[in-house]
mmCIF file of C-alpha atoms in Angstrom:
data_model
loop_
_atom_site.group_PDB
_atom_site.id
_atom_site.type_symbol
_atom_site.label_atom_id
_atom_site.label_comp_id
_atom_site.label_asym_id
_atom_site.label_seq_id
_atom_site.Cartn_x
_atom_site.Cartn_y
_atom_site.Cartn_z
ATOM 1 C CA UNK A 132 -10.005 -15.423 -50.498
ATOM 2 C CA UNK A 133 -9.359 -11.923 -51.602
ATOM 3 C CA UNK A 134 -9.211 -10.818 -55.527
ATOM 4 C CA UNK A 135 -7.111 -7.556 -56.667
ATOM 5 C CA UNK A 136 -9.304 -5.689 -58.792
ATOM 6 C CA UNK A 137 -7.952 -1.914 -60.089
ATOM 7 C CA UNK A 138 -5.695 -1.696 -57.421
ATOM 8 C CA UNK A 139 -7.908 -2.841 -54.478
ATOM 9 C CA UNK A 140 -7.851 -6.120 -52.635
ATOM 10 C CA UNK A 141 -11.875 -7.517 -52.900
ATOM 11 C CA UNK A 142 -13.032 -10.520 -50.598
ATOM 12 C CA UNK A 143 -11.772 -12.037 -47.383
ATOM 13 C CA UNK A 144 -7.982 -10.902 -46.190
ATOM 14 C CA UNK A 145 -7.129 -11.354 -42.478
ATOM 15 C CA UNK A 146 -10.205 -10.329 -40.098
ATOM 16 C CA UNK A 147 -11.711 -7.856 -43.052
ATOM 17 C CA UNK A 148 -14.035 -8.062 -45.559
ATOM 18 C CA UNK A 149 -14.093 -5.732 -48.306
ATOM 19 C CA UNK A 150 -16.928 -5.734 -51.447
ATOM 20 C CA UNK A 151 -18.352 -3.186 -53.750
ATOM 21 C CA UNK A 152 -21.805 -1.874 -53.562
ATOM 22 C CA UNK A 153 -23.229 0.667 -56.649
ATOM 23 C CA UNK A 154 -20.060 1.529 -57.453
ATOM 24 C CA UNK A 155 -18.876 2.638 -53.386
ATOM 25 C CA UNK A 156 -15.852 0.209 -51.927
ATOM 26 C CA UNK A 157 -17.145 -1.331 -48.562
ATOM 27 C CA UNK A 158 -14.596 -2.052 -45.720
ATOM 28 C CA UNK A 159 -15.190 -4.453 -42.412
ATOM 29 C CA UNK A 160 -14.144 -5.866 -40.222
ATOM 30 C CA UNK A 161 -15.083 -9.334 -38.934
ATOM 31 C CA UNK A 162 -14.081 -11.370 -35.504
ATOM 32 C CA UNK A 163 -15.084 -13.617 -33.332
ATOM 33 C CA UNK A 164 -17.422 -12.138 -29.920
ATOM 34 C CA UNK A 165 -16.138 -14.246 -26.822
ATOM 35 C CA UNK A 166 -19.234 -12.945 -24.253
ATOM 36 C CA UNK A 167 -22.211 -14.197 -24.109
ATOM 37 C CA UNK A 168 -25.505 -12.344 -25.665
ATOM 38 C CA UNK A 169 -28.057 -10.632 -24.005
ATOM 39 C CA UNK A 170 -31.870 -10.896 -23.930
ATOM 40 C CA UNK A 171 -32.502 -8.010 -26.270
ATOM 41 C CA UNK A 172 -29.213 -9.078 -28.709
ATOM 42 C CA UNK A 173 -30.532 -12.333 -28.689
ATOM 43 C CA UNK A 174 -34.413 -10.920 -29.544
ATOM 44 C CA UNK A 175 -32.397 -8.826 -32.204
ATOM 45 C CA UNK A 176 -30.605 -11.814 -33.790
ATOM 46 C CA UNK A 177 -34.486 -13.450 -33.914
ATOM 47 C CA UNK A 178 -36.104 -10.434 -35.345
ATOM 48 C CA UNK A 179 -33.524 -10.725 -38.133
ATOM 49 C CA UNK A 180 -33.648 -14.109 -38.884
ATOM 50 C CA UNK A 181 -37.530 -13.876 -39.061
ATOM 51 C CA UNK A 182 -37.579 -10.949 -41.183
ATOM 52 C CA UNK A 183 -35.091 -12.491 -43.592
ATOM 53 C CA UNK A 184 -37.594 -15.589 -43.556
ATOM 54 C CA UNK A 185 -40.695 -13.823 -44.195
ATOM 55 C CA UNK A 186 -38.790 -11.468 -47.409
ATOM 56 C CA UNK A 187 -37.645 -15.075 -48.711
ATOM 57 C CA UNK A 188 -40.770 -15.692 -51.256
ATOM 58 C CA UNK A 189 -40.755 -11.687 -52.091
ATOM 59 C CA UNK A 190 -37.165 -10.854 -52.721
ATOM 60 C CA UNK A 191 -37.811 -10.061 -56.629
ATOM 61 C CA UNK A 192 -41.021 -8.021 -55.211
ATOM 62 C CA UNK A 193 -38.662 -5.934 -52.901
ATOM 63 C CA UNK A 194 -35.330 -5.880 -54.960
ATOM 64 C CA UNK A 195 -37.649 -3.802 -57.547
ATOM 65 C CA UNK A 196 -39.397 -1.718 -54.389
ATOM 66 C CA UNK A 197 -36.532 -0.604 -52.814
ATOM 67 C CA UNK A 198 -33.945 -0.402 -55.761
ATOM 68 C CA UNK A 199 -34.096 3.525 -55.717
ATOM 69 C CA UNK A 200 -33.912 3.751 -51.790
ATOM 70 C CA UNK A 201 -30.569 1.495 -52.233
ATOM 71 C CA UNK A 202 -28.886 3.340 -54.770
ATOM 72 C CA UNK A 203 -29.454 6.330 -52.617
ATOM 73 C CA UNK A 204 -28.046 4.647 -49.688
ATOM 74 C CA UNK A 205 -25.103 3.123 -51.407
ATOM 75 C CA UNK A 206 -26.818 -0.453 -51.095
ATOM 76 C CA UNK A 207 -28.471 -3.036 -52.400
ATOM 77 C CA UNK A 208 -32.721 -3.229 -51.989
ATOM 78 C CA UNK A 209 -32.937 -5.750 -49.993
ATOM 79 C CA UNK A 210 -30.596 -5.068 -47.220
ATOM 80 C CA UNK A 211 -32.518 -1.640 -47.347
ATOM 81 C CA UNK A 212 -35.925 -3.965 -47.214
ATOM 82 C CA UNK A 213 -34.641 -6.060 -44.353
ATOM 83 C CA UNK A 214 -33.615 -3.410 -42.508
ATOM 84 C CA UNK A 215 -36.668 -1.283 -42.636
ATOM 85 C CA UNK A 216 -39.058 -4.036 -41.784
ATOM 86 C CA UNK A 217 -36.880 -5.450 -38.848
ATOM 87 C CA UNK A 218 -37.006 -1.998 -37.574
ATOM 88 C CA UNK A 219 -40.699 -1.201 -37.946
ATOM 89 C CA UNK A 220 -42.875 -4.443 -38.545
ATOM 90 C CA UNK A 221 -41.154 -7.081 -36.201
ATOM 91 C CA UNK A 222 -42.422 -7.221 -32.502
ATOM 92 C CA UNK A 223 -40.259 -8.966 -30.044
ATOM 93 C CA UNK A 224 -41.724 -9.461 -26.627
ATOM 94 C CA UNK A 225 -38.885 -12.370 -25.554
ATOM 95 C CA UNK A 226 -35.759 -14.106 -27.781
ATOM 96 C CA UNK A 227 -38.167 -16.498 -28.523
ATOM 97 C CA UNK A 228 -41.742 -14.174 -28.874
ATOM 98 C CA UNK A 229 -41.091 -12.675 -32.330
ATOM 99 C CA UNK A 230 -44.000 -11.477 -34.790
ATOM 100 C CA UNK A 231 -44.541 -9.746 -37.731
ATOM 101 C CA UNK A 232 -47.016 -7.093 -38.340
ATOM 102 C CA UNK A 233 -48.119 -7.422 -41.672
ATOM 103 C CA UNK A 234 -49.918 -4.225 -41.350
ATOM 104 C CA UNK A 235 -46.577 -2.571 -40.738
ATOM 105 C CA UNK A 236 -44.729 -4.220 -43.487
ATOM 106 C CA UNK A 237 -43.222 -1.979 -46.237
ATOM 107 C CA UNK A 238 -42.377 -4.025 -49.605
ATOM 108 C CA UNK A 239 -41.841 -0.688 -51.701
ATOM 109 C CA UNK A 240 -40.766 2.808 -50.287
ATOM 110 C CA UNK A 241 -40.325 5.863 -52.597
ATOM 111 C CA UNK A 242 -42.086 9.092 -53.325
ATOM 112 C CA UNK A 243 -45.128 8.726 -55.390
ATOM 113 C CA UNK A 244 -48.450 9.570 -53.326
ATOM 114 C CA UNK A 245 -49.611 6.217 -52.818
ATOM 115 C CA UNK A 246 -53.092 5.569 -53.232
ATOM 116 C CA UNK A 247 -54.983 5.261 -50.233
ATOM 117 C CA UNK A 248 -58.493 4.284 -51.413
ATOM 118 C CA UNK A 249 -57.086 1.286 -52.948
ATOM 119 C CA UNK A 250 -58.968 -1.734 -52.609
ATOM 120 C CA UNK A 251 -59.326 -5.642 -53.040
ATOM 121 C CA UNK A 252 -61.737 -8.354 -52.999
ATOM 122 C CA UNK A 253 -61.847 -12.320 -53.799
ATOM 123 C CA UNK A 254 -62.985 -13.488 -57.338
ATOM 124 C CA UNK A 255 -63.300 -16.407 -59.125
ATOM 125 C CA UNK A 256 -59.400 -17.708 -59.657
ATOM 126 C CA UNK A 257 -57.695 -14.983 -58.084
ATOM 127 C CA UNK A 258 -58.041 -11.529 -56.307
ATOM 128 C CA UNK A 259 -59.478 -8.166 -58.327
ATOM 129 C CA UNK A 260 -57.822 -4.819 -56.938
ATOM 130 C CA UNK A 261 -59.774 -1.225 -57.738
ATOM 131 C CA UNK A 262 -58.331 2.130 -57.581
ATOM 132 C CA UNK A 263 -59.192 5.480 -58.096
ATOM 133 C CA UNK A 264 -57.828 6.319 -62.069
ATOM 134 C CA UNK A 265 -59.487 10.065 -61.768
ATOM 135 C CA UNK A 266 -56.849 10.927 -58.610
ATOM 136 C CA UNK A 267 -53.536 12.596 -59.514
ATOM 137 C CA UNK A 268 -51.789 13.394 -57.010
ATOM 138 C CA UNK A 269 -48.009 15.322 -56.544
ATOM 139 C CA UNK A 270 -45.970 12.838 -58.324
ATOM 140 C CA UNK A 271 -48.652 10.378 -60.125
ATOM 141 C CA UNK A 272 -48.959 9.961 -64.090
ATOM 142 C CA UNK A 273 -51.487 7.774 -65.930
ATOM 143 C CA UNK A 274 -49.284 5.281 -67.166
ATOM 144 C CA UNK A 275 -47.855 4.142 -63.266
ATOM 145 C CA UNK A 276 -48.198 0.586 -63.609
ATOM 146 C CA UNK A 277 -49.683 -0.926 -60.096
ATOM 147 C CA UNK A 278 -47.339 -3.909 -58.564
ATOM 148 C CA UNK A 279 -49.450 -6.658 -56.689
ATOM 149 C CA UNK A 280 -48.532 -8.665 -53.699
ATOM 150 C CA UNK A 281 -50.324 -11.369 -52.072
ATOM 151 C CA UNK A 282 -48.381 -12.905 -49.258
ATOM 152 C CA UNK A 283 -49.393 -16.109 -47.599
ATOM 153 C CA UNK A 284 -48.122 -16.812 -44.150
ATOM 154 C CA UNK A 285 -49.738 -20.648 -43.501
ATOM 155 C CA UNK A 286 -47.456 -21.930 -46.732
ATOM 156 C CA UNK A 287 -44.534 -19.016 -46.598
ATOM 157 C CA UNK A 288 -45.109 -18.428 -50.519
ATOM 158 C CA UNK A 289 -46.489 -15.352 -52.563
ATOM 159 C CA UNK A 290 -48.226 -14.333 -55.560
ATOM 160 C CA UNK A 291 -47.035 -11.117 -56.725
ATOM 161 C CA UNK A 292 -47.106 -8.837 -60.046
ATOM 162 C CA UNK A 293 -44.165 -6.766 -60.805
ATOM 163 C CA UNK A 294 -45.642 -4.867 -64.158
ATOM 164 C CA UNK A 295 -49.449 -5.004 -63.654
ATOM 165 C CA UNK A 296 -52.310 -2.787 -65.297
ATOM 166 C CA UNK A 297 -51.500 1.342 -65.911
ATOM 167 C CA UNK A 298 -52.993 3.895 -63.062
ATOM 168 C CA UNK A 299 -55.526 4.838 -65.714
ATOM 169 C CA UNK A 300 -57.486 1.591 -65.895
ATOM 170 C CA UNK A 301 -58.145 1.722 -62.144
ATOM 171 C CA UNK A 302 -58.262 -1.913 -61.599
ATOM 172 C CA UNK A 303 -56.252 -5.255 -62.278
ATOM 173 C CA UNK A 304 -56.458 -8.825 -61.458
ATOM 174 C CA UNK A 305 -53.889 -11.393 -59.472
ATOM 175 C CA UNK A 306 -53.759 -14.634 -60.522
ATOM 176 C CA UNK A 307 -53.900 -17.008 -57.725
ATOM 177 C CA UNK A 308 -52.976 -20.724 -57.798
ATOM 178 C CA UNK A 309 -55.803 -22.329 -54.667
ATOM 179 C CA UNK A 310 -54.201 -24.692 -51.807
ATOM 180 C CA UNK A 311 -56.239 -27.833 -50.756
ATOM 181 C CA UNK A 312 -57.769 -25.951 -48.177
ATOM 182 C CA UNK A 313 -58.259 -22.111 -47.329
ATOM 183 C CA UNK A 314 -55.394 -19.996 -46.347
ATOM 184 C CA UNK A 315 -55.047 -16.265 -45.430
ATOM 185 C CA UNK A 316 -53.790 -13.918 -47.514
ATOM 186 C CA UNK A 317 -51.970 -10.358 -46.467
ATOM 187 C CA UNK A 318 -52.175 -7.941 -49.555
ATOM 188 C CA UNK A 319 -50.651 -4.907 -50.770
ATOM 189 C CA UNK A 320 -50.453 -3.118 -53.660
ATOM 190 C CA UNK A 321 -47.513 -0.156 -54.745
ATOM 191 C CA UNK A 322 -47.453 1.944 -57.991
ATOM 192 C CA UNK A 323 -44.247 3.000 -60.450
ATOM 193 C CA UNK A 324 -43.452 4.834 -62.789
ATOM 194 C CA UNK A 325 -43.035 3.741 -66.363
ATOM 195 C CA UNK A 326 -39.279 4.819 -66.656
ATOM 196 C CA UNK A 327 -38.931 3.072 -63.056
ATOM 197 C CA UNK A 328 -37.534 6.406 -61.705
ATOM 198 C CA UNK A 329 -40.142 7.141 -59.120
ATOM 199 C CA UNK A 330 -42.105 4.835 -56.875
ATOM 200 C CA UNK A 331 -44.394 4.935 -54.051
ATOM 201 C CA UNK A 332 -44.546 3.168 -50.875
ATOM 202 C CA UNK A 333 -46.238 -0.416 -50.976
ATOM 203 C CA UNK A 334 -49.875 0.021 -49.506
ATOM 204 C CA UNK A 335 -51.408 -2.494 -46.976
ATOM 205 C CA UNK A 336 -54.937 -3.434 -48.339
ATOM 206 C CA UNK A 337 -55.920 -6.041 -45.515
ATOM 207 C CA UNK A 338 -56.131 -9.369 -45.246
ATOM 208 C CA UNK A 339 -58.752 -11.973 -47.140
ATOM 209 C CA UNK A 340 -59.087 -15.422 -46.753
ATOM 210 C CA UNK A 341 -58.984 -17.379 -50.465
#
């Protein structure tokens, strides 16, 4: 179906597709591929597929993470999300070998100075990060407010804080609701600004079994 909107044709007409993105008019073209895929297509096509999987229980994490690299990029911040983590935390060895590297992963990306001594540990009902509030870096002000992520592979679910405690307090706390038995977590942790104009890159702070 395609809708005329201010003099140009949006949705489906004939093989193209056309949609608006921030404000920018997107043209394709779609058809149907007739040969068969390769190996490394096919390992591409996985990669994708597990990517879009593991950004499932996150996508309100990343939408805010990667909303300024979007707009930039005339996108929306999840494709940018998807794209960056297929590219740079997905190992394929075969079609059907495909991991992620949590360590790699990227649930933020802006340019704040992140905070590199950042770090977390288990407490009773959840997980307590600590930070340095004395370092001020290019870019940093004391009312950042830290995000929080706590992804959980086993159960494909997260725990996450979009607004969380300012820079200044250097330390915050992330609720966590226990499983029946112990499950690994992969954490992170990003700052941004109060205005939401600048943010930093999410930080990889390890993995902790809760």
């Amino acid at each position: 179906m395609s809708i005329r909107k201010g003099g140009i044709f949006k949705g489906k007409k004939g093989n193209t597709v056309t949609y608006e993105v921030n404000g920018q008019v997107i043209q394709r073209t779609i058809g149907k591929r007739e040969k068969p895929y390769k190996d490394h297509e096919l390992g591409n096509q996985s990669g994708f597929g597990k990517t879009s999987v593991f950004m499932r229980p996150v996508k309100q994490f990343i939408k805010n993470g990667f909303e300024l690299q979007g707009k930039k990029k005339f996108t929306i911040g999840y494709n940018m999300a998807v794209g960056y983590n297929r590219m740079n935390a997905i190992e394929i060895t075969s079609p059907n070998s495909v991991r992620f590297v949590y360590e790699k992963a990227l649930f933020s990306q802006g340019a704040m100075t992140v905070n590199p001594e950042a770090t977390v540990k288990v407490v009773e009902g959840g997980l307590e990060f600590r930070w340095d509030a004395g370092l001020m870096a290019k870019g940093m002000k004391r009312n950042d407010h830290a995000m929080l992520l706590a992804y959980c592979p086993e159960k494909e679910s997260a725990f996450f804080e979009l607004s969380g405690a300012n820079r200044k307090t250097g330390r915050d706390f992330l609720e966590i609701t226990a499983y029946h038995q112990p499950v690994t977590l992969e954490v992170y942790i990003a700052f941004e600004a109060a205005d939401r104009k600048s943010i930093s890159n999410s930080v990889y702070l390890g993995q902790v079994q809760f």
